[in-house]
Amino acid sequence: MRTWWTLIIFSLGWGHGSWGKEATTEIEFPVFVGGYGIDYFQQTVHRFEAARPDIQVNLYGDPRIRNKLRVRIIGEDYPDGTDAELPWMDLIRAGKVAPLDEYLDGPDWSGTRSWRESFLPGSLDRWTLDGKTYGIPFAHAVIPIFYNKRMFRNQGWSPPSTWDEFFELCDKIKQTGIAPVALPGIYHRYIDNYFRAAHYSLTGPALYKAYLNLEPGTREDDAFIRAAAVIQKIAIDYLQPGWEGMSHTAAQLEFLKGNTAMVSTGSWLISEMDGKFPDGFELGAFNFPLFPDSVVPPTHIQTGSGYYFVFASSPHVAETAEFLRFLTSQSRAIAFAEEKDSASAIQGVPASAYSPLMQDIAHLLETSTGSYGQPPGSAGLFPRLNQVRTNLRMELLLGNISPQEFGQAMERAAAALRLEQENPDKIDYRHPVKGLFLLGFFSLTLAWGTWNWWKTRNRKENQKQFENAFADLSPGLGFSFIGPAFCLYFAFILLPALTSFFWSFQRWNGLEAPSFSGLHHFKWLLFQSDTFWEALGNNLFLMFVPGIIIIPMATGFAYCIHKGVLGGNLFRVCFLFPNILGGVAATILWMSAYEPASGLLNASLIGLGEGLSRLGMPFLGDPLLGFERFAWLSPERLYGSIIPILIWQGCGFNLILLLAAMEGIDSSLYESAELEGASTLQQFFQITLPLIWDAILVVLVFWIIAGLNAFELVWLLTGQEPASSSHVLSTWMVGTLFNEFQVGRATAIAVSLFLLVFAGSLLTWKTLRKEVVA
């Protein structure tokens, strides 16, 4: 954020370290760092600054730049421009994004044509609203069906042009023992590539736009149902075994290894899998098939461009547009093709600029007459409908619902969103009993806690202890000790928490002026939302089920080490090692172990089964052979698969806490017990357990907090897009805030989570500690 001092310094000519030097304009341009990296874009900045020394570009990147910028946007702290995935539709409607038609109608960087004419057909349409263009495309990923050219040539297969031919081809491939199509189940949204192609070919551009705008009837018409039938048939009949638990990298490796014949992803496949292509692999790509009654030509291609936007609040709109004009110049597009082997939305890039792996993509681009793609990240109500689609999509792919039921459910969800827009204060009381029960739980816990506080506040002993300890300490001196720390705590902890409480009573998207909504968000959570209760159930599962295993296990291991078991010091290190890794690293490690095709767990179980069978015990070995390509991370097995991870992560930390408590016990107590003839087990229950009970209560409270605050595991294991049945409260809160941009509702979830943690911890500590004292 620019400060007044920065502006003064630059106005005096100190920006480059010397007097009298011509003042320059600095623009801030944060970018998303993904498969293309950031080196190319920084190189572009250097070349631009050499051509325009009066403009400096502060370009920096981060894979999570969207989360950082969304927080800044809530605080109305805008950069000059960015390509981050933000709620652009809402920003445009709020007047926060600058239209760029004035500059598009001017010359491109080379001056040979208008800037608008330099883009591929249809690429500017995605963010052209009411006749004004807001988004500038550059990286232009083509989304085709990739295929193994050598495999096709050896088998005599050819790319299909209709969906009937596609399914006939899949049947032929299947007969050879090869899976026709690769799909990552963890990121099962990739199958929407097939859906969009089939749906768009039946609707055409106009009706497809109506579908994106959630117009009534567009989700249960014939085009939608037929497109849903296509992806259901692909999922049930033609996907690789174990697809439900595969990541997108694992699915793409299945294709590269020849275990599947086709895969649909973006043209970033080449750069993303760089170094993983087998020697001599021939990559082909063909456009999606059409129906006989399709209304679009076969030269319309599916794309996924990265768009750049300029904020209207920027004092340097013209300078930022000038940088984008250079970035999207033909020379830079050619350099992008040569250096990154990736396509851009700029016309005039020769096929020779691409590697052999990209030649089919280059041909699709050269012959295209139009493009379509996934709906913009925040087109109208689309983000809020994405959660419903995620829930229903897997049900459709598994055959649990029909295409007609899928369409009807999506249409009902779209209608409900439209109705909510018209009457935002309406509550549909679906869960009255559960809601009242939770309200009663909160109320009784608060009343009981208040009564306990009132009962103990006037104890004379506590008063005397306080007076003896602090009688001579003046208030001013006391504040000098705690004041600085309290001020920091207030500024960074208490104040944001209080702000969240305030936001939870408002209806606010972080862009427009907030409006007071009272208790609406809390009533919606408790009485209407299905996701709240599913997420809370998952939190309770993570709190109770692993805890029942971990706490006794940690206590037992700690006691063994305390009693001097052989190798105790080694056990301490081994148990604590998972905590050294950190949550994200540990989760990625387990994701690799759980991979259906190449994961350590399946390989170990199968190897053990084969060994047992060779030893003449097939009754033990044969069941283990059934773990071939077993999908541990499929939705129905997800939480069962999380239990071993939590045991592995949680046992060591709790062991250290309990062991520290045990080592504080006077050894003479054990000596006396031994003289009395007490066994080791009796010593544990009569001496150790009562004396470490407070430590066990601390472990219990920590585990309650961990179970209710669970986030990383679920977020990463579900590809950052959990279905409602897989959500925990934290992942749902993050999705509501950063994907749907419902600040008020997200903070209401956060407040509810705080109340649950507070009530659960208070209840556990007070009740169990009281029982011990009594």
PDB file of C-alpha atoms in Angstrom, residues 549-700:
ATOM      1  CA  ILE A 549      -7.867 -44.318  20.226  1.00  0.00           C
ATOM      2  CA  ILE A 550      -5.188 -41.648  20.593  1.00  0.00           C
ATOM      3  CA  ILE A 551      -5.557 -40.674  24.256  1.00  0.00           C
ATOM      4  CA  PRO A 552      -5.400 -44.230  25.704  1.00  0.00           C
ATOM      5  CA  MET A 553      -2.606 -45.072  23.255  1.00  0.00           C
ATOM      6  CA  ALA A 554      -0.555 -41.996  24.165  1.00  0.00           C
ATOM      7  CA  THR A 555      -1.145 -42.656  27.871  1.00  0.00           C
ATOM      8  CA  GLY A 556      -0.041 -46.284  27.549  1.00  0.00           C
ATOM      9  CA  PHE A 557       3.092 -45.496  25.559  1.00  0.00           C
ATOM     10  CA  ALA A 558       3.986 -42.651  27.920  1.00  0.00           C
ATOM     11  CA  TYR A 559       3.665 -44.995  30.891  1.00  0.00           C
ATOM     12  CA  CYS A 560       5.881 -47.606  29.240  1.00  0.00           C
ATOM     13  CA  ILE A 561       8.576 -44.998  28.566  1.00  0.00           C
ATOM     14  CA  HIS A 562       8.155 -43.627  32.093  1.00  0.00           C
ATOM     15  CA  LYS A 563       8.772 -47.101  33.517  1.00  0.00           C
ATOM     16  CA  GLY A 564      11.999 -47.426  31.535  1.00  0.00           C
ATOM     17  CA  VAL A 565      11.023 -49.654  28.615  1.00  0.00           C
ATOM     18  CA  LEU A 566      13.952 -50.611  26.380  1.00  0.00           C
ATOM     19  CA  GLY A 567      14.483 -47.998  23.614  1.00  0.00           C
ATOM     20  CA  GLY A 568      12.341 -45.371  25.305  1.00  0.00           C
ATOM     21  CA  ASN A 569      14.377 -42.428  23.996  1.00  0.00           C
ATOM     22  CA  LEU A 570      14.124 -43.726  20.430  1.00  0.00           C
ATOM     23  CA  PHE A 571      10.377 -44.064  20.831  1.00  0.00           C
ATOM     24  CA  ARG A 572      10.150 -40.424  21.919  1.00  0.00           C
ATOM     25  CA  VAL A 573      11.817 -39.273  18.712  1.00  0.00           C
ATOM     26  CA  CYS A 574       9.752 -41.595  16.479  1.00  0.00           C
ATOM     27  CA  PHE A 575       6.456 -40.552  18.020  1.00  0.00           C
ATOM     28  CA  LEU A 576       7.272 -36.855  17.826  1.00  0.00           C
ATOM     29  CA  PHE A 577       8.561 -36.952  14.238  1.00  0.00           C
ATOM     30  CA  PRO A 578       5.127 -36.406  12.562  1.00  0.00           C
ATOM     31  CA  ASN A 579       4.737 -33.144  14.493  1.00  0.00           C
ATOM     32  CA  ILE A 580       8.042 -31.889  13.096  1.00  0.00           C
ATOM     33  CA  LEU A 581       6.764 -32.314   9.526  1.00  0.00           C
ATOM     34  CA  GLY A 582       3.810 -29.969   9.878  1.00  0.00           C
ATOM     35  CA  GLY A 583       0.235 -30.493   8.795  1.00  0.00           C
ATOM     36  CA  VAL A 584       0.515 -29.710   5.079  1.00  0.00           C
ATOM     37  CA  ALA A 585       3.660 -31.775   4.496  1.00  0.00           C
ATOM     38  CA  ALA A 586       2.233 -34.716   6.430  1.00  0.00           C
ATOM     39  CA  THR A 587      -0.998 -34.574   4.447  1.00  0.00           C
ATOM     40  CA  ILE A 588       0.834 -34.566   1.113  1.00  0.00           C
ATOM     41  CA  LEU A 589       2.885 -37.538   2.320  1.00  0.00           C
ATOM     42  CA  TRP A 590      -0.245 -39.494   3.152  1.00  0.00           C
ATOM     43  CA  MET A 591      -1.923 -38.514  -0.119  1.00  0.00           C
ATOM     44  CA  SER A 592       1.003 -40.125  -1.895  1.00  0.00           C
ATOM     45  CA  ALA A 593       0.712 -43.237   0.279  1.00  0.00           C
ATOM     46  CA  TYR A 594      -3.020 -43.483  -0.449  1.00  0.00           C
ATOM     47  CA  GLU A 595      -2.645 -43.239  -4.266  1.00  0.00           C
ATOM     48  CA  PRO A 596      -4.619 -46.164  -5.752  1.00  0.00           C
ATOM     49  CA  ALA A 597      -2.161 -47.034  -8.536  1.00  0.00           C
ATOM     50  CA  SER A 598       1.265 -46.286  -7.075  1.00  0.00           C
ATOM     51  CA  GLY A 599       0.687 -45.638  -3.378  1.00  0.00           C
ATOM     52  CA  LEU A 600       2.748 -47.319  -0.689  1.00  0.00           C
ATOM     53  CA  LEU A 601      -0.273 -48.611   1.239  1.00  0.00           C
ATOM     54  CA  ASN A 602      -1.890 -50.568  -1.602  1.00  0.00           C
ATOM     55  CA  ALA A 603       1.488 -51.866  -2.768  1.00  0.00           C
ATOM     56  CA  SER A 604       2.320 -53.081   0.753  1.00  0.00           C
ATOM     57  CA  LEU A 605      -1.030 -54.796   1.251  1.00  0.00           C
ATOM     58  CA  ILE A 606      -0.853 -56.504  -2.139  1.00  0.00           C
ATOM     59  CA  GLY A 607       2.749 -57.577  -1.538  1.00  0.00           C
ATOM     60  CA  LEU A 608       1.768 -59.002   1.856  1.00  0.00           C
ATOM     61  CA  GLY A 609      -1.156 -60.832   0.275  1.00  0.00           C
ATOM     62  CA  GLU A 610       1.056 -62.364  -2.395  1.00  0.00           C
ATOM     63  CA  GLY A 611       3.570 -63.441   0.250  1.00  0.00           C
ATOM     64  CA  LEU A 612       0.894 -65.073   2.395  1.00  0.00           C
ATOM     65  CA  SER A 613      -0.508 -66.890  -0.624  1.00  0.00           C
ATOM     66  CA  ARG A 614       2.937 -68.276  -1.482  1.00  0.00           C
ATOM     67  CA  LEU A 615       3.270 -69.488   2.096  1.00  0.00           C
ATOM     68  CA  GLY A 616       0.104 -71.554   1.676  1.00  0.00           C
ATOM     69  CA  MET A 617      -2.280 -69.179   3.427  1.00  0.00           C
ATOM     70  CA  PRO A 618      -4.564 -67.975   0.623  1.00  0.00           C
ATOM     71  CA  PHE A 619      -7.414 -67.484   3.088  1.00  0.00           C
ATOM     72  CA  LEU A 620      -5.351 -64.578   4.490  1.00  0.00           C
ATOM     73  CA  GLY A 621      -3.631 -63.460   1.297  1.00  0.00           C
ATOM     74  CA  ASP A 622      -6.527 -63.386  -1.168  1.00  0.00           C
ATOM     75  CA  PRO A 623      -8.522 -60.674   0.674  1.00  0.00           C
ATOM     76  CA  LEU A 624      -5.440 -58.449   0.646  1.00  0.00           C
ATOM     77  CA  LEU A 625      -5.129 -58.833  -3.124  1.00  0.00           C
ATOM     78  CA  GLY A 626      -8.481 -57.044  -3.352  1.00  0.00           C
ATOM     79  CA  PHE A 627      -6.679 -53.793  -2.526  1.00  0.00           C
ATOM     80  CA  GLU A 628      -5.445 -53.545  -6.114  1.00  0.00           C
ATOM     81  CA  ARG A 629      -6.156 -49.880  -7.041  1.00  0.00           C
ATOM     82  CA  PHE A 630      -8.269 -49.436  -3.932  1.00  0.00           C
ATOM     83  CA  ALA A 631      -9.520 -45.830  -3.693  1.00  0.00           C
ATOM     84  CA  TRP A 632      -8.885 -44.850  -0.071  1.00  0.00           C
ATOM     85  CA  LEU A 633      -9.791 -41.207  -0.605  1.00  0.00           C
ATOM     86  CA  SER A 634     -13.140 -41.711  -2.320  1.00  0.00           C
ATOM     87  CA  PRO A 635     -15.887 -39.703  -0.559  1.00  0.00           C
ATOM     88  CA  GLU A 636     -17.421 -42.656   1.266  1.00  0.00           C
ATOM     89  CA  ARG A 637     -14.016 -43.772   2.658  1.00  0.00           C
ATOM     90  CA  LEU A 638     -12.486 -40.357   3.301  1.00  0.00           C
ATOM     91  CA  TYR A 639     -13.050 -40.048   7.041  1.00  0.00           C
ATOM     92  CA  GLY A 640     -12.071 -43.645   7.702  1.00  0.00           C
ATOM     93  CA  SER A 641      -8.803 -42.903   5.908  1.00  0.00           C
ATOM     94  CA  ILE A 642      -8.237 -39.786   8.008  1.00  0.00           C
ATOM     95  CA  ILE A 643      -8.209 -41.776  11.286  1.00  0.00           C
ATOM     96  CA  PRO A 644      -4.737 -43.355  10.738  1.00  0.00           C
ATOM     97  CA  ILE A 645      -3.339 -39.943   9.791  1.00  0.00           C
ATOM     98  CA  LEU A 646      -4.671 -38.331  12.966  1.00  0.00           C
ATOM     99  CA  ILE A 647      -3.361 -41.200  15.117  1.00  0.00           C
ATOM    100  CA  TRP A 648       0.050 -40.869  13.465  1.00  0.00           C
ATOM    101  CA  GLN A 649       0.060 -37.090  13.956  1.00  0.00           C
ATOM    102  CA  GLY A 650      -1.574 -36.841  17.374  1.00  0.00           C
ATOM    103  CA  CYS A 651      -0.054 -39.627  19.415  1.00  0.00           C
ATOM    104  CA  GLY A 652       3.441 -38.132  19.763  1.00  0.00           C
ATOM    105  CA  PHE A 653       2.429 -34.660  20.943  1.00  0.00           C
ATOM    106  CA  ASN A 654       0.017 -36.006  23.554  1.00  0.00           C
ATOM    107  CA  LEU A 655       2.568 -38.589  24.640  1.00  0.00           C
ATOM    108  CA  ILE A 656       5.079 -35.828  25.452  1.00  0.00           C
ATOM    109  CA  LEU A 657       2.508 -33.917  27.509  1.00  0.00           C
ATOM    110  CA  LEU A 658       1.514 -36.977  29.518  1.00  0.00           C
ATOM    111  CA  LEU A 659       5.090 -38.177  29.922  1.00  0.00           C
ATOM    112  CA  ALA A 660       6.068 -34.785  31.350  1.00  0.00           C
ATOM    113  CA  ALA A 661       3.256 -35.110  33.900  1.00  0.00           C
ATOM    114  CA  MET A 662       4.326 -38.654  34.837  1.00  0.00           C
ATOM    115  CA  GLU A 663       7.925 -37.650  35.371  1.00  0.00           C
ATOM    116  CA  GLY A 664       6.751 -35.114  37.925  1.00  0.00           C
ATOM    117  CA  ILE A 665       5.371 -37.849  40.186  1.00  0.00           C
ATOM    118  CA  ASP A 666       7.426 -38.548  43.292  1.00  0.00           C
ATOM    119  CA  SER A 667       9.191 -41.904  42.812  1.00  0.00           C
ATOM    120  CA  SER A 668       8.750 -42.698  46.523  1.00  0.00           C
ATOM    121  CA  LEU A 669       5.057 -43.309  45.843  1.00  0.00           C
ATOM    122  CA  TYR A 670       5.925 -46.170  43.513  1.00  0.00           C
ATOM    123  CA  GLU A 671       8.479 -47.546  45.968  1.00  0.00           C
ATOM    124  CA  SER A 672       5.887 -47.598  48.721  1.00  0.00           C
ATOM    125  CA  ALA A 673       3.390 -49.300  46.437  1.00  0.00           C
ATOM    126  CA  GLU A 674       5.914 -51.973  45.516  1.00  0.00           C
ATOM    127  CA  LEU A 675       6.598 -52.642  49.190  1.00  0.00           C
ATOM    128  CA  GLU A 676       2.857 -53.093  49.653  1.00  0.00           C
ATOM    129  CA  GLY A 677       2.863 -55.645  46.812  1.00  0.00           C
ATOM    130  CA  ALA A 678       1.011 -53.530  44.231  1.00  0.00           C
ATOM    131  CA  SER A 679       1.352 -54.714  40.634  1.00  0.00           C
ATOM    132  CA  THR A 680       2.378 -52.430  37.768  1.00  0.00           C
ATOM    133  CA  LEU A 681      -1.235 -52.247  36.640  1.00  0.00           C
ATOM    134  CA  GLN A 682      -2.411 -51.344  40.130  1.00  0.00           C
ATOM    135  CA  GLN A 683       0.274 -48.660  40.382  1.00  0.00           C
ATOM    136  CA  PHE A 684      -0.939 -47.167  37.125  1.00  0.00           C
ATOM    137  CA  PHE A 685      -4.589 -46.929  38.181  1.00  0.00           C
ATOM    138  CA  GLN A 686      -3.999 -46.040  41.829  1.00  0.00           C
ATOM    139  CA  ILE A 687      -1.041 -43.657  41.518  1.00  0.00           C
ATOM    140  CA  THR A 688      -0.227 -42.579  37.977  1.00  0.00           C
ATOM    141  CA  LEU A 689      -3.704 -41.981  36.579  1.00  0.00           C
ATOM    142  CA  PRO A 690      -5.026 -39.846  39.456  1.00  0.00           C
ATOM    143  CA  LEU A 691      -1.863 -37.738  39.566  1.00  0.00           C
ATOM    144  CA  ILE A 692      -1.804 -37.035  35.828  1.00  0.00           C
ATOM    145  CA  TRP A 693      -5.542 -36.460  35.569  1.00  0.00           C
ATOM    146  CA  ASP A 694      -5.150 -32.706  35.078  1.00  0.00           C
ATOM    147  CA  ALA A 695      -2.736 -33.391  32.211  1.00  0.00           C
ATOM    148  CA  ILE A 696      -5.259 -35.779  30.663  1.00  0.00           C
ATOM    149  CA  LEU A 697      -7.887 -33.047  30.906  1.00  0.00           C
ATOM    150  CA  VAL A 698      -5.529 -30.689  29.074  1.00  0.00           C
ATOM    151  CA  VAL A 699      -5.078 -33.324  26.362  1.00  0.00           C
ATOM    152  CA  LEU A 700      -8.859 -33.738  26.142  1.00  0.00           C
TER     153      LEU A 700
END
